[in-house]
Short mmCIF file of C-alpha atoms in Angstrom, two decimals:
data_model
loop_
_atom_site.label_atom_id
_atom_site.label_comp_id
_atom_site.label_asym_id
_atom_site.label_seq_id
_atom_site.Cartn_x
_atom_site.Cartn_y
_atom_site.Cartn_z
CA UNK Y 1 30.62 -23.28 -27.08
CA UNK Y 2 33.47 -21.27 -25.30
CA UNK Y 3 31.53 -18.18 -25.74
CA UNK Y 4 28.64 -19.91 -23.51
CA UNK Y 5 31.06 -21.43 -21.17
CA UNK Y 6 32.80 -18.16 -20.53
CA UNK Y 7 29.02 -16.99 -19.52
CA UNK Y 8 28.10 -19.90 -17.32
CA UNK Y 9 31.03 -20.52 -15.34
CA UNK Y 10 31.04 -16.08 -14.18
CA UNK Y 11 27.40 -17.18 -13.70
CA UNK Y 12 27.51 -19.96 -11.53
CA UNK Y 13 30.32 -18.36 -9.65
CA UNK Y 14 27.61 -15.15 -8.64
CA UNK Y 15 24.99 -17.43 -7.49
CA UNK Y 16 27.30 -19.64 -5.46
CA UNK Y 17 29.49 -16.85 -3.87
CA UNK Y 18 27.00 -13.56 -3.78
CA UNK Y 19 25.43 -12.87 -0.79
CA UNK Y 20 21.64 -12.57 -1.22
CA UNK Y 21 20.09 -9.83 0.47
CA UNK Y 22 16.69 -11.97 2.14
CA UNK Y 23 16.21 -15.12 3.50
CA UNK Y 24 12.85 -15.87 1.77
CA UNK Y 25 10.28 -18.15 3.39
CA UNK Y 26 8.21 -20.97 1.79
CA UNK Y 27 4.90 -19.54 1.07
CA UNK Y 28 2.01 -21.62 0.32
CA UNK Y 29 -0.76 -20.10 -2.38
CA UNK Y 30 -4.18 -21.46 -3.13
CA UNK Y 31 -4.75 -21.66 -7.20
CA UNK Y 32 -5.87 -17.73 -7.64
CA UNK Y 33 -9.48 -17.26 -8.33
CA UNK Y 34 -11.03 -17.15 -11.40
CA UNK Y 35 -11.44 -14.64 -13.13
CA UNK Y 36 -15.07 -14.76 -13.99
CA UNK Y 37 -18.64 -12.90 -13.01
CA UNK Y 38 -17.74 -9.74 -11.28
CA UNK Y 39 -14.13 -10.23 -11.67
CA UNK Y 40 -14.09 -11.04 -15.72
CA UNK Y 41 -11.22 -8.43 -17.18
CA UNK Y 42 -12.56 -5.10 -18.69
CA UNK Y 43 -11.06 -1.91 -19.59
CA UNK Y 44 -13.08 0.39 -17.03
CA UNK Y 45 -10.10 2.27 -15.59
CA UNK Y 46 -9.08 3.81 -18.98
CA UNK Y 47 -11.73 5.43 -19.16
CA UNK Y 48 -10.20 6.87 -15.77
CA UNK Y 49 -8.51 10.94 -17.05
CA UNK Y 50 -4.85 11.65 -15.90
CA UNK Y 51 -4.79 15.25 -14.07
CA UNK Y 52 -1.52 17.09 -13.21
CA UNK Y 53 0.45 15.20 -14.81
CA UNK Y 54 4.25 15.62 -14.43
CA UNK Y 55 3.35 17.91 -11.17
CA UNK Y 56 3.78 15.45 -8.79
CA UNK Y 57 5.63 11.82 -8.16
CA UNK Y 58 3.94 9.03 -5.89
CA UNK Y 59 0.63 10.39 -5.05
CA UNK Y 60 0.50 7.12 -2.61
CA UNK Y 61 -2.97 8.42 -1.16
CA UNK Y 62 -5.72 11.02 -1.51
CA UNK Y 63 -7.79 12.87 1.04
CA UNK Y 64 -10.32 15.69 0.62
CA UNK Y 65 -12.09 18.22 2.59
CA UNK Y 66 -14.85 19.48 0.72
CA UNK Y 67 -13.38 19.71 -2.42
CA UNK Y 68 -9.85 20.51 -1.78
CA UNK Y 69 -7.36 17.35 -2.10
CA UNK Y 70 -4.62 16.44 -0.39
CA UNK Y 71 -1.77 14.22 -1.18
CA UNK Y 72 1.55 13.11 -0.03
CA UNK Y 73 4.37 12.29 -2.67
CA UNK Y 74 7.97 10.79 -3.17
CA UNK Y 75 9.75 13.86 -2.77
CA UNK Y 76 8.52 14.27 1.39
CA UNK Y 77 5.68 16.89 0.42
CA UNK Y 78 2.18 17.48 1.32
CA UNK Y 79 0.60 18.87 -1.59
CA UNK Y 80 -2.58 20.76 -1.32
CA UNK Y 81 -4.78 21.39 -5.11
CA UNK Y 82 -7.43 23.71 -4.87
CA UNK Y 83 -9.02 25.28 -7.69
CA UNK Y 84 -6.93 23.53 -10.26
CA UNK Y 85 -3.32 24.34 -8.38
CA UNK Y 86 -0.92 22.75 -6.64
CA UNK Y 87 0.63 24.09 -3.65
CA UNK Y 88 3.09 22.54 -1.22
CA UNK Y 89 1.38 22.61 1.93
CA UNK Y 90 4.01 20.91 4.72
CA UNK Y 91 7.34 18.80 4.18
CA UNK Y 92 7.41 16.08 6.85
CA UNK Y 93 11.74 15.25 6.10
CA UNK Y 94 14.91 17.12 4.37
CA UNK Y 95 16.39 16.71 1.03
CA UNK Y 96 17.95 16.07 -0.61
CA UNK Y 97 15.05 13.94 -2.52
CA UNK Y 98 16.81 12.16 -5.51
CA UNK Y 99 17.26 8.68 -4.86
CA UNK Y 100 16.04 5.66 -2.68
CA UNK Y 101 18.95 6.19 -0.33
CA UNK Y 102 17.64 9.69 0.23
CA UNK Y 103 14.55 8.51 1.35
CA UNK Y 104 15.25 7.86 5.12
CA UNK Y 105 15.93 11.33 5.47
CA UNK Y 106 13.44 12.76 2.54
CA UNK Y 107 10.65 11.11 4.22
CA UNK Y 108 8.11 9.12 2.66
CA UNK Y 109 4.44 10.55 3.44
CA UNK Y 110 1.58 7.63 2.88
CA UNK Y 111 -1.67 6.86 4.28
CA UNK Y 112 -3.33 10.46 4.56
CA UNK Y 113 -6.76 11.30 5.91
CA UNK Y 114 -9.04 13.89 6.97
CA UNK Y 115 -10.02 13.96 10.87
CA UNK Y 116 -13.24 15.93 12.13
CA UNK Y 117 -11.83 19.05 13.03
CA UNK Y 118 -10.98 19.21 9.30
CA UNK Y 119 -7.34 18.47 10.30
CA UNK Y 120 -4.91 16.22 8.38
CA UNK Y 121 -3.63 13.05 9.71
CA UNK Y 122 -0.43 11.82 7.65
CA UNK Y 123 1.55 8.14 8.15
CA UNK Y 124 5.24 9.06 7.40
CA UNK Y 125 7.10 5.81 6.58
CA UNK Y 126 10.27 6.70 8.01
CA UNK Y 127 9.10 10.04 10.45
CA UNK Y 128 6.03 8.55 12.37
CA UNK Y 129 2.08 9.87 12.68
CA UNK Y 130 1.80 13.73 12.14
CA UNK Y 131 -1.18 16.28 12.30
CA UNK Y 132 -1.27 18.59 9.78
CA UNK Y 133 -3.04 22.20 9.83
CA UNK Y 134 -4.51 22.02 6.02
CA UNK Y 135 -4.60 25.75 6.08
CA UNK Y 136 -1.50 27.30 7.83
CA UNK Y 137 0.63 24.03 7.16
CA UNK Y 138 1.65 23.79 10.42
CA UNK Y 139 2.89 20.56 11.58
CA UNK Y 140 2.72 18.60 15.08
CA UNK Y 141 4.26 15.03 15.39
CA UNK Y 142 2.15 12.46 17.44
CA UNK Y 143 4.75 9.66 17.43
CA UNK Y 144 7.93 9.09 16.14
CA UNK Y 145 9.27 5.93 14.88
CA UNK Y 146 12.49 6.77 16.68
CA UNK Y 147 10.42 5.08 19.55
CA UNK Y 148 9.93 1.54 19.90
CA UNK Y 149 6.81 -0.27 20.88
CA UNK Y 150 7.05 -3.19 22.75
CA UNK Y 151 10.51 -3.83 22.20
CA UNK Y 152 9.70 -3.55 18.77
CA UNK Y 153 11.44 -0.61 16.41
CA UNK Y 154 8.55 0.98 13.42
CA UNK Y 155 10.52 0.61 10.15
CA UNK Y 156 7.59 1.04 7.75
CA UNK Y 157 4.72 3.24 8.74
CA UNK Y 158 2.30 2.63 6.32
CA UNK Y 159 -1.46 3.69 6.64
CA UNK Y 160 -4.19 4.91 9.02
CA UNK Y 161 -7.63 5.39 9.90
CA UNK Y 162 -8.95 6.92 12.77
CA UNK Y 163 -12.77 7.30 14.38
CA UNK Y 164 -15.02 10.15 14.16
CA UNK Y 165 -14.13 11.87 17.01
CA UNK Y 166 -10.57 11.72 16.19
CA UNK Y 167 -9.38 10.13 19.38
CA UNK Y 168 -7.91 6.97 18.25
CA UNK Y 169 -5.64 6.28 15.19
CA UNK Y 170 -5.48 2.51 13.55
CA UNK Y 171 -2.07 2.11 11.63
CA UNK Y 172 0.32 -0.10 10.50
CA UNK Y 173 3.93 -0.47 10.42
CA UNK Y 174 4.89 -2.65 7.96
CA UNK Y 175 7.60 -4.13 9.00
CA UNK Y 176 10.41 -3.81 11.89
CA UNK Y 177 12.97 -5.55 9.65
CA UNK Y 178 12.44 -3.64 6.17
CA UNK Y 179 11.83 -0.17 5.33
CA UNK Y 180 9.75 1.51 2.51
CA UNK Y 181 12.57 1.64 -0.06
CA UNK Y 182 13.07 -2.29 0.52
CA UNK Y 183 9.78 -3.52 -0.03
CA UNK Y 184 10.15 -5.70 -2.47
CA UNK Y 185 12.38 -7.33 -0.20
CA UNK Y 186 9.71 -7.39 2.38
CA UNK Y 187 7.40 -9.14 -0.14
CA UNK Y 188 9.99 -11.57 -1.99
CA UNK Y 189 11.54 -12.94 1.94
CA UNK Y 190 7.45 -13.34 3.61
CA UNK Y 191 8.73 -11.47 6.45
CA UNK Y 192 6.07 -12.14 8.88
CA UNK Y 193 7.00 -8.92 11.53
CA UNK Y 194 4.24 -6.48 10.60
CA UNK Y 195 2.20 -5.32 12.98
CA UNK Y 196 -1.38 -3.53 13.34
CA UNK Y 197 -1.41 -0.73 16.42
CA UNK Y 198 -3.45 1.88 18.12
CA UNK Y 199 -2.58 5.35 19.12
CA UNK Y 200 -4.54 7.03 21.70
CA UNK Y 201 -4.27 10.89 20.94
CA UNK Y 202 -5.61 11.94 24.17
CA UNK Y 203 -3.39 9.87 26.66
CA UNK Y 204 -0.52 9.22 24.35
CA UNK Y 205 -0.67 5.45 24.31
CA UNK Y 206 0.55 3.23 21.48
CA UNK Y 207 -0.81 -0.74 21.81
CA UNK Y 208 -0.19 -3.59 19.49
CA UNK Y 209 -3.18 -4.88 18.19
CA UNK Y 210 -2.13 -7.36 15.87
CA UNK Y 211 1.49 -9.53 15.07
CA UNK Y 212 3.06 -11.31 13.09
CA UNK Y 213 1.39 -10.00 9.92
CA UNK Y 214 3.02 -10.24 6.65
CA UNK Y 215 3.30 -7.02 4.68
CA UNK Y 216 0.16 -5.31 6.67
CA UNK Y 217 -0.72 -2.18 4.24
CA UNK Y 218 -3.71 -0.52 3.71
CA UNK Y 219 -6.45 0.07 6.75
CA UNK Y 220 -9.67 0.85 6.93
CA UNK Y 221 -11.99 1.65 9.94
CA UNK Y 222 -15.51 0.10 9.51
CA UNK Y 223 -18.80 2.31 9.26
CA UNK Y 224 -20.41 1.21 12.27
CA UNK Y 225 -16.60 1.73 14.18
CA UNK Y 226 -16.64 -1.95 15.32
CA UNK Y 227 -13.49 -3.28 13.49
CA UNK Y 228 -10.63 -2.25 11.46
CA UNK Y 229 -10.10 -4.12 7.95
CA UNK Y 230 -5.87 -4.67 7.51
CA UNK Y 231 -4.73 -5.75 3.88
CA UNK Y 232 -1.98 -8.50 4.00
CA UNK Y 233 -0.04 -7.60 1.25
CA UNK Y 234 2.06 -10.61 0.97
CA UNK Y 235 -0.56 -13.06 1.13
CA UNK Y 236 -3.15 -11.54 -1.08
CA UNK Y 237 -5.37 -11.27 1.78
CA UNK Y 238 -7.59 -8.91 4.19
CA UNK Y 239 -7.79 -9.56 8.08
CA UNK Y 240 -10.15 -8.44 10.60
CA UNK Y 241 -9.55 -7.16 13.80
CA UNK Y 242 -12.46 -6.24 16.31
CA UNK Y 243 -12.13 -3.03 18.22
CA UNK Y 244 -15.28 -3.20 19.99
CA UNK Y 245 -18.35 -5.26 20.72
CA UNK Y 246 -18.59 -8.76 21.85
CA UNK Y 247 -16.25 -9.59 19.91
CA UNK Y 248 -13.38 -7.16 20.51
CA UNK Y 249 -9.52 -8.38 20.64
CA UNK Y 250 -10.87 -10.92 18.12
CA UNK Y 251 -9.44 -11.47 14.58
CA UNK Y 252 -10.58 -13.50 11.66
CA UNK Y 253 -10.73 -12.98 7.78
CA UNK Y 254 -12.37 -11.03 5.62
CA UNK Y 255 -11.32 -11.94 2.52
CA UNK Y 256 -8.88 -14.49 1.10
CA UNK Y 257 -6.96 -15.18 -1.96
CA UNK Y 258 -7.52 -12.46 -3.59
CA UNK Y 259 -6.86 -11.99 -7.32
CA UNK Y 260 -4.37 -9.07 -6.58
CA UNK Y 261 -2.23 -8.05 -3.69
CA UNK Y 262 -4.05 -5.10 -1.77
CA UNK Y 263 -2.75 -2.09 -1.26
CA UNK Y 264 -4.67 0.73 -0.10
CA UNK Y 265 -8.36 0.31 1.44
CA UNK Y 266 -11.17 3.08 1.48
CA UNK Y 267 -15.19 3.33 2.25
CA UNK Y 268 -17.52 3.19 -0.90
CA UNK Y 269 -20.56 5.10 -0.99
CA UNK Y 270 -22.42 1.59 -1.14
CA UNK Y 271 -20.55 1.07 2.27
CA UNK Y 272 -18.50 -1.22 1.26
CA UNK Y 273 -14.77 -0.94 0.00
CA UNK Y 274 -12.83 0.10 -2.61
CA UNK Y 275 -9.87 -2.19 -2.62
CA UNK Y 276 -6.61 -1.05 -4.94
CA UNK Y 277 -3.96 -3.50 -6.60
CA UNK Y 278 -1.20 -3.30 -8.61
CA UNK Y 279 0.19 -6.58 -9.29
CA UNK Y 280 -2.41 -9.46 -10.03
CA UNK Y 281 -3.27 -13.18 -10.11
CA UNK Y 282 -4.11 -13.98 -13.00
CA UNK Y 283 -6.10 -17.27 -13.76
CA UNK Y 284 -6.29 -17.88 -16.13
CA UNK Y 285 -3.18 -17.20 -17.08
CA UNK Y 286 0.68 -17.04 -15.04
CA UNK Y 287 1.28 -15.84 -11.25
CA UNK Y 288 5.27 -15.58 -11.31
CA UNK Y 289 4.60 -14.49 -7.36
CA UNK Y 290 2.60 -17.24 -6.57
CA UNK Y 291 5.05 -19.84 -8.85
CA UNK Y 292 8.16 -18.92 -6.83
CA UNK Y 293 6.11 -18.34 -3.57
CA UNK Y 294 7.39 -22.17 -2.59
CA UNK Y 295 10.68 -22.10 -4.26
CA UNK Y 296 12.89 -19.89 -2.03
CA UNK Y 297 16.18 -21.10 -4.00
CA UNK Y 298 14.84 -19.26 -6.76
CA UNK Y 299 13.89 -15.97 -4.60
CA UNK Y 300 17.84 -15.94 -3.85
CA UNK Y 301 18.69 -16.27 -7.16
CA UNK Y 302 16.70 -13.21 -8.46
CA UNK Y 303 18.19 -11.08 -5.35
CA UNK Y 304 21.29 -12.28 -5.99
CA UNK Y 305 21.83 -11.54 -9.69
CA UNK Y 306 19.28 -8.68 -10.23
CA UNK Y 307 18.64 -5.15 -8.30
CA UNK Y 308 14.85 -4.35 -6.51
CA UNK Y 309 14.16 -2.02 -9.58
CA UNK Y 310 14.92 -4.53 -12.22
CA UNK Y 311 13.24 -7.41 -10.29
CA UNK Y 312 10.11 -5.06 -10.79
CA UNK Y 313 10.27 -4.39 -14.26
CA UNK Y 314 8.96 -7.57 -14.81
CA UNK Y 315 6.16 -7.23 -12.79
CA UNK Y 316 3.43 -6.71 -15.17
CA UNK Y 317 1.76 -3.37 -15.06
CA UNK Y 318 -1.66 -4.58 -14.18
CA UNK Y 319 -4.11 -2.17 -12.46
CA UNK Y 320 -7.37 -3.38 -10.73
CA UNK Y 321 -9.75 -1.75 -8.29
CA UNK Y 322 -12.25 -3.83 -6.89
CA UNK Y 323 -15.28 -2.96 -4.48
CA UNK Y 324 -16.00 -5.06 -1.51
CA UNK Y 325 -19.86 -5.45 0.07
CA UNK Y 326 -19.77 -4.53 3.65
CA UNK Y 327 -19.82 -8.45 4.52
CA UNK Y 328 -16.46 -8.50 1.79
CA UNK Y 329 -18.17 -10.23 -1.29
CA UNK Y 330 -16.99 -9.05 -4.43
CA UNK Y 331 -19.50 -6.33 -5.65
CA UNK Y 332 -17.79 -5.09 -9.00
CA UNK Y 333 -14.10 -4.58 -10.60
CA UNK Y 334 -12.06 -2.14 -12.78
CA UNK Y 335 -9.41 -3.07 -14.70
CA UNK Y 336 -6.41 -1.46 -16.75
CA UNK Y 337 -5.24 -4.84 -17.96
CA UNK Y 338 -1.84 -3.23 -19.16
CA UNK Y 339 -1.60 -0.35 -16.91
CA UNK Y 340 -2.28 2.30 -20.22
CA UNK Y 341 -4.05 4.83 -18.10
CA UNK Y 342 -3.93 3.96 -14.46
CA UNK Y 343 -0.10 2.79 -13.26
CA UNK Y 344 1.05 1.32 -9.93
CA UNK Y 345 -2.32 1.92 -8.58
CA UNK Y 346 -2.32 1.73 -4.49
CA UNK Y 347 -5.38 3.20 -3.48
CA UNK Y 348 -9.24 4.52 -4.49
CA UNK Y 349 -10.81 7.67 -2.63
CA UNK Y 350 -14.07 8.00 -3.92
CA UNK Y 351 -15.43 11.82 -3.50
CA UNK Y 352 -18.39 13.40 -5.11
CA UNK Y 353 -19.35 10.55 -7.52
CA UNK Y 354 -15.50 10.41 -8.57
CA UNK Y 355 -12.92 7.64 -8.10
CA UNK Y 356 -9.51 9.77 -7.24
CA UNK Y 357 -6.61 6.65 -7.82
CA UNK Y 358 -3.44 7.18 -5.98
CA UNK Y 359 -0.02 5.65 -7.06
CA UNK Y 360 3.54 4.62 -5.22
CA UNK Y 361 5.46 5.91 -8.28
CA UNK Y 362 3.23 7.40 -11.09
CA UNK Y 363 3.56 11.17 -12.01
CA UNK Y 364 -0.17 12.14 -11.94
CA UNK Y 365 -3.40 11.40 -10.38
CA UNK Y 366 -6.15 9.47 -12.35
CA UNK Y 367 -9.51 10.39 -11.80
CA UNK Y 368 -12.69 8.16 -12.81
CA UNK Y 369 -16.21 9.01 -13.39
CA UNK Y 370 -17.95 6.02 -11.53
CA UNK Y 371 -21.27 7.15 -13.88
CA UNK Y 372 -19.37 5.76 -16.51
CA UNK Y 373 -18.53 2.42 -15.25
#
């Protein structure tokens, strides 16, 4: 008895008198869908093969021209393989590169894509947009988040997509309040500040597209150009916005309540979408997000007692890829229901009849044969 009293009453003490880092919103869930049909559990992704592993940290996202890949990583790099090797092919920040608090400095390159002169584009989280020679390396910012749009500072660059001919660039910036390191914090408070914006690379021009998003990740540019899919992170969801057309400036959804939060979103050869996730719904089963989503009291009490990287080692480490039809039904899934092969997974870049999986904080790149699934 005094042994448990001399535990409770420190206890109480933190979670009356700490300070808790968010002020987390009420967020309202609908019961997660079932897991059934095209959605039932399987172990697809292990059959998924890990390649360079312990090379590289983070591979966030993948690109490719021809068969040369490109990647950007936790350490700041752009990392070029070709022919089996990996070569650093641009660094976007300056070390040091150790810790979360270097990151603001280190950079943090995500979203990455290929643009038709066979130039990179590259979504720094903390730099801004960049173009990147893939052969000489050489680097030329397009906008840095040391600018503000619309009042508005970029804390969280966060993906792109751009159309054929290069001229304008979708992306979105996560979040004005949060940065990258922090986003657990972004998720756990519902911070609804994210926005979806245009860059013109021709006249220079930056325009909000979309506000008051919360946790706007992945994009994805449609085939026919006509709108841009945005994955709502924090509410398990995919918007569309309409860039041209009848019904351009519009918005509606594409999908909703999904039975993972989306990271990452990329063209399938079907032309559809391959849609990465590394946390999930599961129903049946337990949704710890979706249990506390309307009890903020218990948010604080998590952020007050416990650090971001504890609070996620209890997220369990469920991958799942799913592909979306080009109207967003749910075609097929992969799973990796306890994250053996494929870890933090945040995006799918499918090249040459292969599945390349990116992560946020795995040491390797998993790559699936999609004849085998």
């Amino acid at each position: 008895m005094i042994l448990a009293v001399s535990l409770i009453i420190p206890l109480l003490g933190a979670i009356v008198f700490l300070e808790c880092p968010i002020d987390p919103q009420p967020l309202s869930f609908k019961e997660p869908p079932l897991l059934t049909g095209v959605l039932e559990p399987n172990i697809k992704l292990r059959q998924a093969e890990r390649i360079f592993e312990n090379q590289l940290i983070g591979p966030e996202s993948i690109a490719n021209i021809g068969d040369v890949l490109f990647t950007g990583t936790a350490d700041g790099k752009i990392l070029k393989i070709e022919d089996g090797e990996i070569k650093t092919l641009a660094i976007l920040g300056h070390g040091p590169c150790r810790t979360r608090e270097d990151e603001p400095t280190c950079g943090r390159p995500l979203g990455i894509r290929a643009g038709p002169n066979n130039t990179l584009f590259v979504a720094d989280a903390y730099c801004g947009l960049y173009e990147i020679d893939p052969v000489t390396g050489d680097v030329k910012m397009l906008l840095s988040t040391s600018e503000p749009v619309e009042g508005h500072k970029m804390s969280f660059l966060n993906d792109l997509t751009l159309t054929r001919d290069g001229r304008k660039i979708f992306f979105t910036d996560s979040s004005s309040k949060w940065q990258r390191r922090d986003y657990s914090f972004l998720v756990m408070e519902g911070t609804d500040d994210g926005r979806l914006l245009e860059y013109d690379t021709v006249t220079k021009e930056v325009k909000v597209l979309m506000v008051g998003l919360r946790f706007p990740n992945g994009v994805q540019l449609s085939p026919a150009e006509d709108f841009v899919l945005v994955a709502e992170t924090t509410l398990a969801r995919i918007r569309r916005y309409y860039v041209s057309g009848l019904m351009k400036g519009g918005a509606d959804m594409f999908v909703e309540n999904m039975p993972g939060f989306p990271d990452n979103i990329r063209l399938s050869s079907s032309g559809g979408y391959w849609v990465a996730m590394s946390a999930v719904r599961p129903n049946p089963g337990f949704s710890m997000v979706d249990f506390i989503s309307e009890k903020p009291w218990i948010k604080r009490i998590i952020f007050k007692l416990l650090s971001q990287e504890t609070v996620m080692k209890f997220v369990p480490k469920y991958s799942l890829v799913v592909e979306l039809s080009e109207t967003g039904s749910y075609k097929r899934s992969l799973h990796d229901p306890n994250g053996m092969v494929v870890t933090y997974v945040s995006e799918a870049h499918e090249h040459n009849g292969y599945l390349y999986l990116g992560s946020f904080r795995s040491p390797f790149i998993c790559r699936l044969n999609l004849e085998h699934v």
